[in-house]
Amino acid sequence: MVATFTAFVGAWLAGLHWASATSALAARFDQGLAEKYLWIQQLTIMPAAELARMDCGLACEMLPEVAQVHVTEDSGPLNTRGLVATYGGDDCLVSFKGSTSITNYLLGDFDILLDRPFSSCPDCRVHKGFYNSWRSLQDETQRALEDLGCDKKPLRVSGHSLGGAMALLAAFQLSEKYQIKEIYTFGQPRVGNEAWVNAFEARMANASFFRVVSYMDPVPHLPPSWLMGYRHVGAEVWYNTTSLGSPAFCAAGQEDCSGQFSVLRCLFHTCDHCSYLGLNPCKPNDPHPACLQGAGYR
Ligand SMILES: *[C@@H]1O[C@H](CO)[C@@H](O)[C@H](O)[C@H]1NC(C)=O
Ligand SMILES: *[C@@H]1O[C@H](CO)[C@@H](O)[C@H](O)[C@H]1NC(C)=O
């Protein structure tokens, strides 16, 4: 009886804790800034010469805050790409390119096996392919951050798709030396197990982290949570449309956000992966989402 009561109060308090955590998150969420980060995703696929001059067409025009862009690139089989830059003069920025074939990659993947790369967290297991992708750019990213004097500046980290997974791993490792101010990810897959989630959340206690999901984008449903203990980090910021709207904020694992749709159903909505807040993180200088779906469209 007492045990039941204690369990009940415990669950109620945990619910309250999450409710206040998600409403605090909602208060800090900045949709205009989320749109900036979506334009930054387009920068990650622009020619380096144009980025050096910040003269790349519409995306560059939308981002007067971004300067001193260093492209990070591994043209080997991983084909990873990202950028390091200054943002608004006072901050530094690290962003990673997505992968439009990520659903195929996640469904037919050999690298899904979890790796234990962190000596500071021996129980942390993360997706081997995502970790190798971040590793391929880590040295170049750190060199560029040093060149820009970012050890004295707040760091913003962002990514879409595979780049979102890389952004989390980068923030986790860079937090040993840099002050992580903010992380925005879009269409980010699950990255690791419960121990990794806890370690990440502890390290990012002072950072604002927003994991944005557009309508039925299948990628955030992968790898599925029934497989090898994969968990999502943090609350979800969910849009019930691929255009601009008022997002819902859900604690990880709560079913009222994207969790209300099955992975199978979402696999028929792969175009949502390139359709966020009425913008397109996949196609350079395209001001339109790949498709209009969800509330207001159907
Ligand atoms: C968060 O900030 C507080 C106050 O500046 C500091 O004492 C603490 O170590 C920071 N925590 C992390 C995880 O960085
Ligand atoms: C979508 O979300 C908005 C804002 O929360 C809400 O007003 C609207 O009813 C939702 N639409 C549907 C179809 O769920």
Coordinates of C-alpha atoms and ligand atoms in Angstrom, one line a residue:
M1 CA 0.0 0.0 0.0
V2 CA 2.7 2.4 1.1
A3 CA 4.9 1.2 -1.7
T4 CA 2.1 1.7 -4.2
F5 CA 1.5 5.2 -2.9
T6 CA 5.2 6.0 -3.0
A7 CA 5.4 4.7 -6.6
F8 CA 2.4 6.7 -7.5
V9 CA 3.8 9.9 -6.0
G10 CA 7.2 9.2 -7.6
A11 CA 5.6 8.8 -11.0
W12 CA 3.5 11.9 -10.5
L13 CA 6.6 13.9 -9.4
A14 CA 8.6 12.5 -12.4
G15 CA 5.7 13.6 -14.6
L16 CA 5.8 17.1 -13.0
H17 CA 9.5 17.2 -13.5
W18 CA 9.1 16.4 -17.2
A19 CA 6.2 18.8 -17.6
S20 CA 8.4 21.7 -16.1
A21 CA 11.4 20.6 -18.1
T22 CA 9.4 20.6 -21.3
S23 CA 7.8 23.9 -20.6
A24 CA 11.2 25.4 -19.8
L25 CA 12.3 24.1 -23.1
A26 CA 9.3 25.5 -24.9
A27 CA 10.1 29.0 -23.4
R28 CA 13.7 28.9 -24.7
F29 CA 12.8 27.5 -28.2
D30 CA 13.4 30.2 -30.8
Q31 CA 11.7 29.4 -34.1
G32 CA 13.5 32.2 -36.0
L33 CA 16.8 30.7 -34.9
A34 CA 15.7 27.2 -35.9
E35 CA 15.1 28.6 -39.4
K36 CA 18.6 30.1 -39.4
Y37 CA 20.0 26.6 -38.5
L38 CA 18.0 25.2 -41.4
W39 CA 19.6 27.7 -43.8
I40 CA 23.0 26.8 -42.3
Q41 CA 22.3 23.2 -43.4
Q42 CA 22.2 24.4 -46.9
L43 CA 25.7 26.0 -46.4
T44 CA 27.1 22.6 -45.5
I45 CA 26.4 21.5 -49.2
M46 CA 27.7 24.7 -50.9
P47 CA 31.1 25.0 -52.7
A48 CA 33.9 25.9 -50.3
A49 CA 35.1 28.8 -52.6
E50 CA 31.7 30.4 -52.3
L51 CA 31.5 29.9 -48.6
A52 CA 35.0 31.5 -48.2
R53 CA 33.4 34.7 -49.6
M54 CA 30.0 34.0 -48.1
D55 CA 28.7 34.6 -51.6
C56 CA 26.6 31.5 -52.4
G57 CA 23.2 32.9 -53.3
L58 CA 20.1 33.0 -51.1
A59 CA 21.4 30.8 -48.2
C60 CA 24.4 33.2 -47.7
E61 CA 22.1 36.2 -48.0
M62 CA 19.9 34.7 -45.2
L63 CA 22.9 34.4 -42.9
P64 CA 24.6 37.7 -42.4
E65 CA 25.7 36.3 -38.9
V66 CA 27.9 33.7 -40.4
A67 CA 31.6 34.6 -41.2
Q68 CA 35.1 33.0 -41.5
V69 CA 33.7 29.7 -42.8
H70 CA 36.1 26.7 -42.7
V71 CA 34.8 23.7 -44.6
T72 CA 35.6 20.3 -43.0
E73 CA 35.5 17.4 -45.3
D74 CA 36.4 13.7 -45.7
S75 CA 36.0 12.7 -49.3
G76 CA 36.7 9.0 -48.5
P77 CA 33.9 6.4 -48.4
L78 CA 32.2 8.2 -45.5
N79 CA 31.8 11.3 -47.6
T80 CA 31.2 13.5 -44.5
R81 CA 31.2 17.3 -44.6
G82 CA 30.6 20.1 -42.2
L83 CA 31.7 23.6 -41.4
V84 CA 33.2 25.7 -38.6
A85 CA 32.5 29.4 -38.6
T86 CA 31.9 32.4 -36.4
Y87 CA 28.3 33.4 -35.7
G88 CA 27.2 36.9 -34.9
G89 CA 30.8 37.9 -34.1
D90 CA 30.7 36.6 -30.5
D91 CA 29.9 32.9 -31.0
C92 CA 31.4 30.0 -32.9
L93 CA 29.4 27.5 -35.0
V94 CA 30.0 23.8 -35.9
S95 CA 27.5 22.2 -38.3
F96 CA 27.3 18.9 -40.2
K97 CA 25.8 17.9 -43.5
G98 CA 23.0 15.4 -43.6
S99 CA 22.5 12.4 -45.8
T100 CA 19.5 12.1 -48.1
S101 CA 20.0 8.4 -48.3
I102 CA 20.0 8.0 -44.6
T103 CA 16.9 5.8 -44.4
N104 CA 18.5 3.3 -46.7
Y105 CA 21.6 3.5 -44.7
L106 CA 19.8 3.0 -41.4
L107 CA 17.7 0.1 -42.7
G108 CA 20.5 -1.8 -44.5
D109 CA 23.3 -0.8 -42.2
F110 CA 26.4 -2.9 -41.3
D111 CA 27.8 -0.3 -38.9
I112 CA 24.8 -0.3 -36.6
L113 CA 26.8 -2.2 -34.0
L114 CA 27.3 -0.1 -31.0
D115 CA 30.8 1.0 -30.2
R116 CA 32.2 2.0 -26.8
P117 CA 34.5 4.9 -27.7
F118 CA 34.6 7.0 -24.6
S119 CA 37.1 6.2 -21.8
S120 CA 35.2 8.8 -19.6
C121 CA 32.0 6.7 -20.0
P122 CA 32.8 3.0 -20.3
D123 CA 29.1 2.0 -20.4
C124 CA 28.3 4.5 -23.2
R125 CA 27.6 2.7 -26.5
V126 CA 27.0 4.7 -29.6
H127 CA 26.3 3.9 -33.3
K128 CA 29.5 2.9 -34.9
G129 CA 28.8 4.5 -38.3
F130 CA 27.7 7.8 -36.7
Y131 CA 30.8 7.8 -34.5
N132 CA 33.2 7.0 -37.4
S133 CA 31.5 9.8 -39.3
W134 CA 32.2 12.4 -36.5
R135 CA 35.7 10.9 -36.1
S136 CA 36.5 11.6 -39.8
L137 CA 36.0 15.3 -39.2
Q138 CA 37.1 15.6 -35.6
D139 CA 40.7 16.7 -36.1
E140 CA 39.9 19.2 -38.8
T141 CA 37.0 20.6 -36.7
Q142 CA 39.3 21.1 -33.7
R143 CA 42.0 22.8 -35.8
A144 CA 39.4 25.2 -37.3
L145 CA 38.1 26.0 -33.8
E146 CA 41.6 26.8 -32.6
D147 CA 42.3 29.0 -35.6
L148 CA 39.1 31.0 -34.8
G149 CA 39.9 31.3 -31.1
C150 CA 36.7 29.5 -30.2
D151 CA 38.0 28.3 -26.8
K152 CA 37.0 31.7 -25.5
K153 CA 33.6 31.8 -27.2
P154 CA 30.3 30.1 -26.7
L155 CA 29.8 27.3 -29.2
R156 CA 26.7 26.6 -31.2
V157 CA 26.4 23.1 -32.7
S158 CA 23.8 21.9 -35.3
G159 CA 23.1 19.2 -37.9
H160 CA 20.4 17.6 -39.9
S161 CA 19.9 13.8 -40.4
L162 CA 23.2 12.0 -40.1
G163 CA 24.7 15.4 -39.4
G164 CA 22.4 15.7 -36.3
A165 CA 23.8 12.5 -34.9
M166 CA 27.3 13.8 -35.6
A167 CA 26.4 17.1 -33.9
L168 CA 25.5 15.3 -30.6
L169 CA 28.8 13.3 -30.7
A170 CA 30.7 16.4 -31.5
A171 CA 29.1 18.4 -28.7
F172 CA 29.8 15.6 -26.3
Q173 CA 33.5 15.5 -27.1
L174 CA 34.0 19.2 -27.7
S175 CA 32.4 20.0 -24.3
E176 CA 35.7 18.8 -22.7
K177 CA 37.4 21.9 -24.0
Y178 CA 34.7 24.3 -25.3
Q179 CA 31.6 25.9 -23.8
I180 CA 28.6 24.4 -25.6
K181 CA 25.9 27.1 -25.7
E182 CA 23.2 25.5 -27.8
I183 CA 22.5 22.5 -30.0
Y184 CA 19.8 22.3 -32.7
T185 CA 19.2 19.1 -34.6
F186 CA 16.7 18.3 -37.3
G187 CA 15.6 14.8 -38.4
Q188 CA 18.2 13.3 -36.1
P189 CA 18.3 9.5 -35.7
R190 CA 18.9 7.8 -32.3
V191 CA 22.6 7.8 -31.4
G192 CA 23.2 5.5 -28.5
N193 CA 22.1 3.6 -25.4
E194 CA 20.7 4.8 -22.0
A195 CA 24.1 5.3 -20.4
W196 CA 25.1 7.5 -23.3
V197 CA 21.8 9.5 -23.0
N198 CA 22.5 10.1 -19.3
A199 CA 26.1 11.1 -19.8
F200 CA 25.2 13.4 -22.6
E201 CA 22.4 15.1 -20.6
A202 CA 24.7 15.5 -17.6
R203 CA 27.4 17.2 -19.8
M204 CA 24.9 19.4 -21.5
A205 CA 23.3 20.6 -18.3
N206 CA 24.1 24.2 -19.2
A207 CA 23.3 24.0 -22.9
S208 CA 20.0 24.4 -24.7
F209 CA 19.3 21.3 -26.8
F210 CA 16.5 21.2 -29.3
R211 CA 15.8 18.0 -31.2
V212 CA 13.3 19.1 -33.9
V213 CA 11.2 16.6 -35.8
S214 CA 9.0 17.4 -38.8
Y215 CA 5.6 15.6 -39.0
M216 CA 6.3 12.0 -40.2
D217 CA 10.0 12.2 -40.9
P218 CA 11.0 8.5 -40.5
V219 CA 14.6 9.1 -39.6
P220 CA 14.0 10.0 -35.9
H221 CA 12.3 6.6 -35.5
L222 CA 15.5 4.9 -36.4
P223 CA 17.4 2.8 -35.3
P224 CA 14.2 1.6 -33.5
S225 CA 14.2 1.7 -29.7
W226 CA 13.5 -2.1 -29.5
L227 CA 16.9 -2.7 -31.2
M228 CA 20.0 -2.9 -29.0
G229 CA 18.8 -0.4 -26.4
Y230 CA 18.8 2.7 -28.6
R231 CA 17.4 5.8 -26.9
H232 CA 16.8 9.3 -27.9
V233 CA 18.4 12.2 -26.0
G234 CA 16.3 15.0 -24.7
A235 CA 12.8 16.1 -25.4
E236 CA 11.4 16.3 -28.9
V237 CA 10.2 19.5 -30.5
W238 CA 7.5 18.2 -32.9
Y239 CA 5.8 20.0 -35.7
N240 CA 2.5 18.4 -36.9
T241 CA 3.1 20.0 -40.3
T242 CA 6.1 20.4 -42.7
S243 CA 5.5 24.1 -42.8
L244 CA 5.8 26.7 -40.0
G245 CA 3.5 26.2 -37.0
S246 CA 3.4 25.8 -33.2
P247 CA 5.5 22.8 -32.2
A248 CA 4.6 20.4 -29.4
F249 CA 7.2 19.5 -26.8
C250 CA 7.4 15.9 -25.7
A251 CA 9.6 14.1 -23.2
A252 CA 11.6 11.3 -24.8
G253 CA 9.5 8.2 -25.2
Q254 CA 6.2 10.1 -24.7
E255 CA 3.7 9.1 -27.5
D256 CA 1.9 12.3 -28.3
C257 CA 4.6 13.7 -30.5
S258 CA 6.1 11.8 -33.5
G259 CA 5.8 8.6 -31.4
Q260 CA 2.1 8.4 -32.2
F261 CA 3.1 7.2 -35.8
S262 CA 4.6 3.8 -36.5
V263 CA 8.0 3.6 -38.3
L264 CA 6.3 1.7 -41.1
R265 CA 3.8 4.5 -41.7
C266 CA 6.6 7.1 -41.6
L267 CA 8.6 5.2 -44.3
F268 CA 5.9 6.5 -46.7
H269 CA 6.8 10.1 -45.8
T270 CA 10.5 10.2 -46.5
C271 CA 10.0 13.6 -48.2
D272 CA 9.3 15.0 -44.7
H273 CA 13.0 14.5 -44.0
C274 CA 13.8 17.4 -46.3
S275 CA 10.8 19.5 -45.2
Y276 CA 11.3 21.4 -42.0
L277 CA 9.5 24.6 -40.9
G278 CA 8.6 25.3 -44.5
L279 CA 12.3 25.1 -45.5
N280 CA 14.5 22.6 -47.2
P281 CA 17.7 21.5 -45.4
C282 CA 18.8 19.2 -48.3
K283 CA 18.9 21.4 -51.4
P284 CA 21.1 24.4 -51.9
N285 CA 19.3 27.7 -52.2
D286 CA 15.9 26.1 -52.5
P287 CA 13.4 28.2 -50.4
H288 CA 10.7 25.5 -50.4
P289 CA 10.3 22.3 -48.5
A290 CA 10.5 19.0 -50.5
C291 CA 6.7 18.5 -49.7
L292 CA 3.9 20.1 -47.8
Q293 CA 2.2 17.6 -45.5
G294 CA 0.5 17.4 -42.1
A295 CA -1.8 19.9 -40.5
G296 CA -3.3 22.2 -43.1
Y297 CA -2.4 19.9 -46.1
R298 CA -2.9 16.1 -45.7
Ligands
LIG1 C1 27.1 24.6 -15.4 O1 27.4 25.9 -14.9 C2 27.7 26.0 -13.6 C3 27.7 27.4 -13.2 O2 28.6 28.2 -14.1 C4 29.0 25.2 -13.3 O3 29.3 25.3 -12.0 C5 28.8 23.8 -13.8 O4 30.0 23.1 -13.6 C6 28.3 23.7 -15.2 N1 28.0 22.3 -15.5 C7 28.4 21.7 -16.6 C8 28.0 20.3 -16.8 O5 29.1 22.2 -17.4
LIG2 C1 -1.4 21.0 -35.1 O1 -0.8 21.8 -34.1 C2 -1.4 23.0 -33.8 C3 -0.6 23.8 -32.8 O2 -0.4 23.0 -31.7 C4 -2.9 22.8 -33.4 O3 -3.5 24.0 -33.1 C5 -3.6 22.0 -34.4 O4 -4.8 21.6 -34.0 C6 -2.8 20.7 -34.8 N1 -3.4 20.1 -36.0 C7 -3.7 18.8 -36.1 C8 -4.4 18.4 -37.4 O5 -3.4 18.0 -35.2

